[in-house]
Short mmCIF file of C-alpha atoms in Angstrom, two decimals:
data_model
loop_
_atom_site.label_atom_id
_atom_site.label_comp_id
_atom_site.label_asym_id
_atom_site.label_seq_id
_atom_site.Cartn_x
_atom_site.Cartn_y
_atom_site.Cartn_z
CA MET A 2 -130.71 30.84 -107.61
CA ALA A 3 -128.24 31.57 -104.83
CA HIS A 4 -124.66 32.39 -105.73
CA LEU A 5 -121.93 32.34 -103.08
CA ARG A 6 -119.32 35.01 -103.56
CA SER A 7 -115.81 33.66 -103.07
CA ALA A 8 -113.81 36.78 -103.87
CA GLU A 9 -110.34 36.87 -102.37
CA ALA A 10 -110.43 37.83 -98.70
CA GLY A 11 -114.15 38.60 -98.82
CA ARG A 12 -116.32 37.49 -95.95
CA VAL A 13 -118.93 34.82 -96.61
CA THR A 14 -121.41 36.75 -98.74
CA ILE A 15 -124.45 35.41 -100.50
CA GLU A 16 -125.55 37.25 -103.59
CA LEU A 17 -129.15 36.40 -104.21
CA GLY A 18 -130.10 36.51 -107.84
CA ALA A 19 -133.53 35.38 -108.97
CA SER A 20 -134.53 34.79 -112.55
CA ALA A 21 -138.03 33.62 -111.68
CA GLY A 22 -140.53 36.45 -111.56
CA ASN A 23 -141.93 35.46 -108.18
CA CYS A 24 -138.46 35.74 -106.58
CA LYS A 25 -137.46 39.16 -107.79
CA ARG A 26 -138.72 40.95 -104.68
CA ILE A 27 -137.42 38.50 -102.07
CA ALA A 28 -135.03 40.25 -99.67
CA PRO A 29 -131.94 38.47 -98.27
CA ARG A 30 -133.43 37.42 -94.93
CA PRO A 31 -136.60 35.76 -96.31
CA PHE A 32 -134.51 34.20 -99.06
CA GLY A 33 -132.56 32.36 -96.39
CA ARG A 34 -135.71 30.45 -95.56
CA VAL A 35 -136.25 29.73 -99.26
CA ILE A 36 -132.95 27.82 -99.51
CA GLY A 37 -133.57 25.97 -96.24
CA PHE A 38 -132.14 28.11 -93.44
CA THR A 39 -134.10 27.67 -90.22
CA GLY A 40 -134.67 30.29 -87.52
CA GLY A 41 -131.44 31.72 -86.15
CA MET A 42 -129.28 30.43 -88.99
CA TRP A 43 -129.65 33.52 -91.19
CA SER A 44 -127.64 35.94 -89.10
CA ALA A 45 -125.59 39.10 -89.49
CA SER A 46 -122.79 37.09 -87.87
CA LEU A 47 -123.07 34.08 -90.16
CA ASP A 48 -119.36 34.32 -90.98
CA VAL A 49 -118.46 33.99 -87.28
CA ASN A 50 -121.14 31.59 -86.02
CA PHE A 51 -120.89 29.23 -88.97
CA GLN A 52 -123.14 26.30 -88.05
CA THR A 53 -122.53 22.92 -89.64
CA GLU A 54 -126.08 22.77 -90.96
CA ALA A 55 -125.71 26.17 -92.61
CA VAL A 56 -122.42 25.13 -94.20
CA ASN A 57 -124.01 22.00 -95.64
CA ILE A 58 -126.94 23.98 -97.07
CA LEU A 59 -124.64 26.53 -98.72
CA ALA A 60 -122.43 23.79 -100.14
CA ALA A 61 -125.46 22.00 -101.60
CA HIS A 62 -126.87 25.15 -103.23
CA THR A 63 -123.61 26.67 -104.49
CA GLY A 64 -121.31 23.75 -105.26
CA VAL A 65 -118.53 25.36 -103.22
CA PRO A 66 -116.57 22.76 -101.17
CA ILE A 67 -117.17 22.81 -97.42
CA SER A 68 -113.44 23.40 -96.76
CA GLN A 69 -113.55 26.52 -98.93
CA LEU A 70 -116.65 27.78 -97.15
CA TYR A 71 -114.86 27.52 -93.82
CA ALA A 72 -111.83 29.31 -95.31
CA MET A 73 -114.13 32.19 -96.34
CA SER A 74 -115.52 32.58 -92.84
CA LEU A 75 -114.12 33.88 -89.55
CA LYS A 76 -115.09 30.74 -87.66
CA GLY A 77 -112.46 29.89 -85.05
CA SER A 78 -110.37 32.98 -85.73
CA PRO A 79 -108.30 33.91 -82.64
CA PRO A 80 -108.93 37.68 -82.98
CA LYS A 81 -112.68 37.15 -82.42
CA PRO A 82 -112.64 39.53 -79.39
CA LEU A 83 -111.38 42.21 -81.80
CA LEU A 84 -114.29 41.83 -84.22
CA LEU A 85 -116.65 44.79 -84.31
CA PRO A 86 -120.20 44.03 -83.15
CA LEU A 87 -122.90 44.00 -85.79
CA ARG A 88 -125.94 43.86 -83.47
CA GLU A 89 -126.90 43.54 -79.85
CA ASN A 90 -130.25 41.93 -80.60
CA GLY A 91 -132.72 41.24 -83.40
CA ARG A 92 -133.40 44.93 -83.98
CA HIS A 93 -131.20 47.66 -85.38
CA SER A 94 -128.80 48.75 -82.68
CA SER A 95 -126.30 51.50 -82.10
CA SER A 96 -123.67 48.77 -81.74
CA THR A 97 -123.61 48.13 -85.50
CA ARG A 98 -120.06 48.71 -86.72
CA LEU A 99 -119.74 47.47 -90.30
CA GLN A 100 -116.92 49.44 -91.97
CA PHE A 101 -116.15 50.13 -95.61
CA CYS A 102 -113.83 51.93 -97.99
CA SER A 103 -115.89 53.66 -100.69
CA GLN A 104 -113.05 53.46 -103.21
CA CYS A 105 -112.66 49.70 -102.73
CA LEU A 106 -116.39 49.25 -103.34
CA ALA A 107 -116.15 51.48 -106.42
CA ASP A 108 -113.24 49.42 -107.79
CA ASP A 109 -115.07 46.10 -107.40
CA ALA A 110 -116.84 44.56 -110.37
CA GLN A 111 -119.23 43.18 -107.73
CA PRO A 112 -118.85 45.25 -104.53
CA TYR A 113 -118.39 43.30 -101.30
CA PHE A 114 -117.34 43.97 -97.71
CA ARG A 115 -113.87 42.73 -96.77
CA ARG A 116 -113.14 40.50 -93.81
CA GLN A 117 -110.51 42.81 -92.38
CA TRP A 118 -113.10 45.59 -92.16
CA ARG A 119 -114.68 43.58 -89.33
CA LEU A 120 -111.63 44.18 -87.12
CA ALA A 121 -111.80 46.99 -84.57
CA THR A 122 -108.04 47.44 -84.99
CA LYS A 123 -108.44 48.22 -88.69
CA ILE A 124 -109.22 51.87 -89.36
CA SER A 125 -107.76 52.60 -92.82
CA CYS A 126 -107.43 51.21 -96.34
CA PRO A 127 -103.80 50.48 -97.32
CA HIS A 128 -104.64 50.53 -101.03
CA HIS A 129 -106.35 53.91 -101.17
CA ARG A 130 -104.58 55.44 -98.15
CA CYS A 131 -107.77 56.71 -96.60
CA GLY A 132 -109.78 56.08 -93.45
CA LEU A 133 -112.69 53.67 -93.28
CA ARG A 134 -116.31 54.70 -92.68
CA ASP A 135 -119.02 53.08 -90.55
CA HIS A 136 -121.87 55.50 -91.26
CA CYS A 137 -123.82 56.50 -94.33
CA PRO A 138 -122.68 60.07 -95.16
CA VAL A 139 -126.22 61.06 -96.15
CA CYS A 140 -128.51 59.74 -93.40
CA GLN A 141 -125.79 58.96 -90.79
CA SER A 142 -127.22 55.47 -90.28
CA HIS A 143 -124.93 52.61 -89.30
CA ILE A 144 -124.04 50.33 -92.20
CA ALA A 145 -126.20 47.20 -92.14
CA ALA A 146 -125.90 45.49 -95.52
CA PHE A 147 -127.33 42.33 -93.92
CA SER A 148 -130.66 44.07 -93.20
CA GLN A 149 -131.76 45.08 -96.68
CA VAL A 150 -135.54 44.88 -96.98
CA GLU A 151 -135.33 44.73 -100.76
CA LEU A 152 -133.23 42.69 -103.15
CA VAL A 153 -130.59 45.33 -103.92
CA PRO A 154 -126.77 45.23 -104.01
CA GLN A 155 -125.16 45.40 -100.58
CA HIS A 156 -123.27 48.62 -101.30
CA PHE A 157 -126.48 50.66 -100.98
CA CYS A 158 -127.40 52.07 -97.57
CA ALA A 159 -130.16 49.91 -96.09
CA ALA A 160 -131.77 53.00 -94.52
CA CYS A 161 -131.81 55.60 -97.32
CA GLY A 162 -130.54 53.80 -100.42
CA PHE A 163 -127.43 55.97 -100.88
CA ASP A 164 -124.75 54.35 -103.06
CA LEU A 165 -121.82 53.94 -100.64
CA ARG A 166 -119.38 53.93 -103.55
CA ARG A 167 -120.03 57.66 -103.86
CA ALA A 168 -119.01 58.48 -100.28
CA SER A 169 -116.06 60.86 -100.02
CA SER A 170 -112.70 59.64 -98.76
CA ILE A 171 -111.68 60.09 -95.13
CA PRO A 172 -108.16 61.61 -94.94
CA VAL A 173 -105.70 60.00 -92.53
CA ASN A 174 -102.04 60.89 -92.34
CA ARG A 175 -99.14 58.55 -92.96
CA ALA A 176 -98.32 58.06 -89.27
CA ILE A 177 -101.85 56.83 -88.53
CA ARG A 178 -101.83 54.49 -91.53
CA SER A 179 -98.44 53.14 -90.46
CA MET A 180 -99.67 52.44 -86.92
CA ASP A 181 -102.72 50.71 -88.35
CA GLN A 182 -100.64 48.53 -90.69
CA CYS A 183 -98.11 47.59 -88.02
CA ILE A 184 -100.82 46.39 -85.63
CA HIS A 185 -102.51 44.51 -88.48
CA ASP A 186 -99.27 42.76 -89.51
CA ILE A 187 -98.42 41.87 -85.92
CA CYS A 188 -101.87 40.35 -85.38
CA ARG A 189 -101.67 38.50 -88.68
CA LEU A 190 -98.35 36.81 -87.94
CA GLU A 191 -99.23 35.96 -84.36
CA THR A 192 -102.62 34.61 -85.40
CA ILE A 193 -101.03 32.28 -87.95
CA THR A 194 -98.32 31.09 -85.54
CA CYS A 195 -100.85 30.79 -82.68
CA SER A 196 -98.64 32.94 -80.45
CA LEU A 197 -101.53 35.40 -80.18
CA LEU A 198 -103.23 32.86 -77.91
CA LYS A 199 -100.29 32.85 -75.51
CA ASN A 200 -99.64 36.54 -74.90
CA PRO A 201 -101.62 39.56 -73.67
CA LEU A 202 -101.66 41.40 -77.03
CA VAL A 203 -105.42 41.13 -77.58
CA ARG A 204 -106.07 42.52 -74.09
CA ARG A 205 -103.72 45.41 -74.82
CA LEU A 206 -105.38 46.15 -78.14
CA LEU A 207 -108.83 46.17 -76.57
CA ALA A 208 -107.53 48.73 -74.08
CA ILE A 209 -106.06 51.09 -76.72
CA PRO A 210 -108.61 53.87 -75.93
CA ASP A 211 -107.61 53.81 -72.27
CA HIS A 212 -103.91 53.47 -73.06
CA CYS A 213 -103.79 56.58 -75.23
CA GLY A 214 -105.97 58.53 -72.81
CA GLN A 215 -108.58 59.33 -75.42
CA TYR A 216 -111.53 57.36 -74.00
CA PRO A 217 -110.67 56.04 -70.51
CA ARG A 218 -112.05 52.60 -69.65
CA ALA A 219 -113.60 52.17 -73.11
CA SER A 220 -112.99 49.09 -75.24
CA ILE A 221 -111.83 49.59 -78.81
CA VAL A 222 -114.72 47.47 -80.12
CA SER A 223 -117.21 49.88 -78.59
CA LEU A 224 -115.98 52.94 -80.49
CA SER A 225 -116.91 54.31 -83.89
CA THR A 226 -114.34 54.30 -86.68
CA SER A 227 -113.77 58.05 -86.34
CA ALA A 228 -113.13 57.65 -82.59
CA ARG A 229 -110.66 54.83 -83.23
CA ILE A 230 -108.86 56.97 -85.82
CA ARG A 231 -108.41 59.62 -83.12
CA CYS A 232 -106.96 56.96 -80.82
CA TYR A 233 -104.48 55.91 -83.50
CA ALA A 234 -103.49 59.54 -84.03
CA ARG A 235 -102.42 59.70 -80.38
CA LEU A 236 -100.75 56.28 -80.49
CA SER A 237 -98.65 57.31 -83.48
CA MET A 238 -97.09 60.10 -81.39
CA GLN A 239 -96.24 57.88 -78.39
CA PRO A 240 -93.46 55.34 -77.74
CA HIS A 241 -94.44 51.82 -78.79
CA ASN A 242 -93.20 50.05 -75.64
CA TRP A 243 -96.75 49.01 -74.72
CA LEU A 244 -96.88 47.03 -77.97
CA ILE A 245 -93.36 45.59 -77.89
CA ASP A 246 -93.09 44.48 -74.25
CA ASP A 247 -93.74 40.77 -74.03
CA ASP A 248 -92.55 37.78 -72.03
CA ASP A 249 -91.58 35.98 -75.24
CA ALA A 250 -88.32 37.45 -76.59
CA VAL A 251 -88.94 36.10 -80.10
CA VAL A 252 -92.36 37.72 -80.25
CA ALA A 253 -90.89 41.02 -79.05
CA VAL A 254 -88.21 40.89 -81.76
CA TRP A 255 -90.81 40.29 -84.47
CA ARG A 256 -92.95 43.17 -83.27
CA ARG A 257 -89.97 45.50 -83.10
CA SER A 258 -88.98 44.52 -86.65
CA ILE A 259 -92.48 45.20 -87.97
CA LEU A 260 -92.67 48.56 -86.20
CA SER A 261 -89.25 49.64 -87.46
CA ALA A 262 -90.29 48.75 -91.02
CA ASN A 263 -93.62 50.59 -90.62
CA GLY A 264 -95.45 47.37 -91.41
CA HIS A 265 -96.65 46.04 -94.73
CA VAL A 266 -93.22 45.14 -96.10
CA PRO A 267 -92.97 42.38 -98.77
CA LEU A 268 -90.95 40.09 -96.49
CA ILE A 269 -93.67 40.07 -93.84
CA GLY A 270 -96.31 39.30 -96.45
CA LEU A 271 -94.30 36.44 -97.93
CA LEU A 272 -93.58 34.96 -94.50
CA ALA A 273 -97.22 35.18 -93.45
CA ASP A 274 -98.35 33.55 -96.71
CA ALA A 275 -95.84 30.73 -96.27
CA LEU A 276 -96.87 30.11 -92.67
CA GLU A 277 -100.53 30.20 -93.58
CA ARG A 278 -100.11 27.61 -96.34
CA ARG A 279 -98.63 25.26 -93.74
CA THR A 280 -101.75 25.56 -91.58
CA GLN A 281 -104.26 24.82 -94.35
CA GLY A 282 -106.90 22.28 -93.45
CA PRO A 283 -110.23 21.92 -91.65
CA PRO A 284 -110.93 23.82 -88.43
CA CYS A 285 -109.08 22.29 -85.52
CA THR A 286 -108.04 22.89 -81.96
CA LYS A 287 -104.94 22.09 -79.93
CA GLY A 288 -101.74 23.18 -81.56
CA ARG A 289 -102.85 23.92 -85.10
CA LEU A 290 -105.64 26.36 -85.63
CA ARG A 291 -107.30 27.05 -88.97
CA THR A 292 -107.40 30.81 -89.38
CA ALA A 293 -109.08 33.23 -91.73
CA GLU A 294 -106.96 35.28 -94.10
CA LEU A 295 -107.08 38.80 -92.76
CA SER A 296 -104.41 40.44 -94.87
CA ALA A 297 -105.80 41.45 -98.22
CA CYS A 298 -108.74 43.74 -98.81
#
């Protein structure tokens, strides 16, 4: 049977459990065909390119309402340009950038990859105060949980089988974590209020490597997690005018408030939650935009 994981803030993840003997060795990709997915529907980017037909199939097999399935995906999320690439084509590619926190995976009763780990602007875990990883520490392969050739839990490296929960923590200092959290909170509020669509913030964030002089002309989505951590280290030592300057005075005030509070303060979380509840509903355009929750791990 197919079970859809609906853990808080987890990306759309299908856990494939099979009680029948002839299904025990079916890997995730072939299993997609078993439940009715046609060619192109079973994708590493299923949570972004959420086709109506795929949603209907998942709803029929799992009993999860269609509205909840959309809420678990990243479909229609304004920060889509900030999402890390998973593949360039149908084969393994050096562009794969699926991040993880080993301690989060170790804490989970059923390990899963968080939605916010898909963001290029996210480089640390606020709960465990460590940096994220995007490589297996044993074989150095990119993380590709969606490409398992055997029916095994997704927290095992698809290349060598290493248990990612055992990976050591990546140390990052407080200033880097603060910069990370501030940018995350700013994006969260402006995504919910739709102001992110009306200002150049996304363009500025994509140009972070060039702005800090670490990797000129590179886009943040093209860099590894370790390279982005180095960018944040430089950003944390520079004035934040590049992030505050904006044509909208209200937006500038909010950003300055978040930066002065070092992000992640209870008031910001409560405000974002309240604003998000007001935008609940099916995906839409024009004015109100249904967004994915990007705050919690």
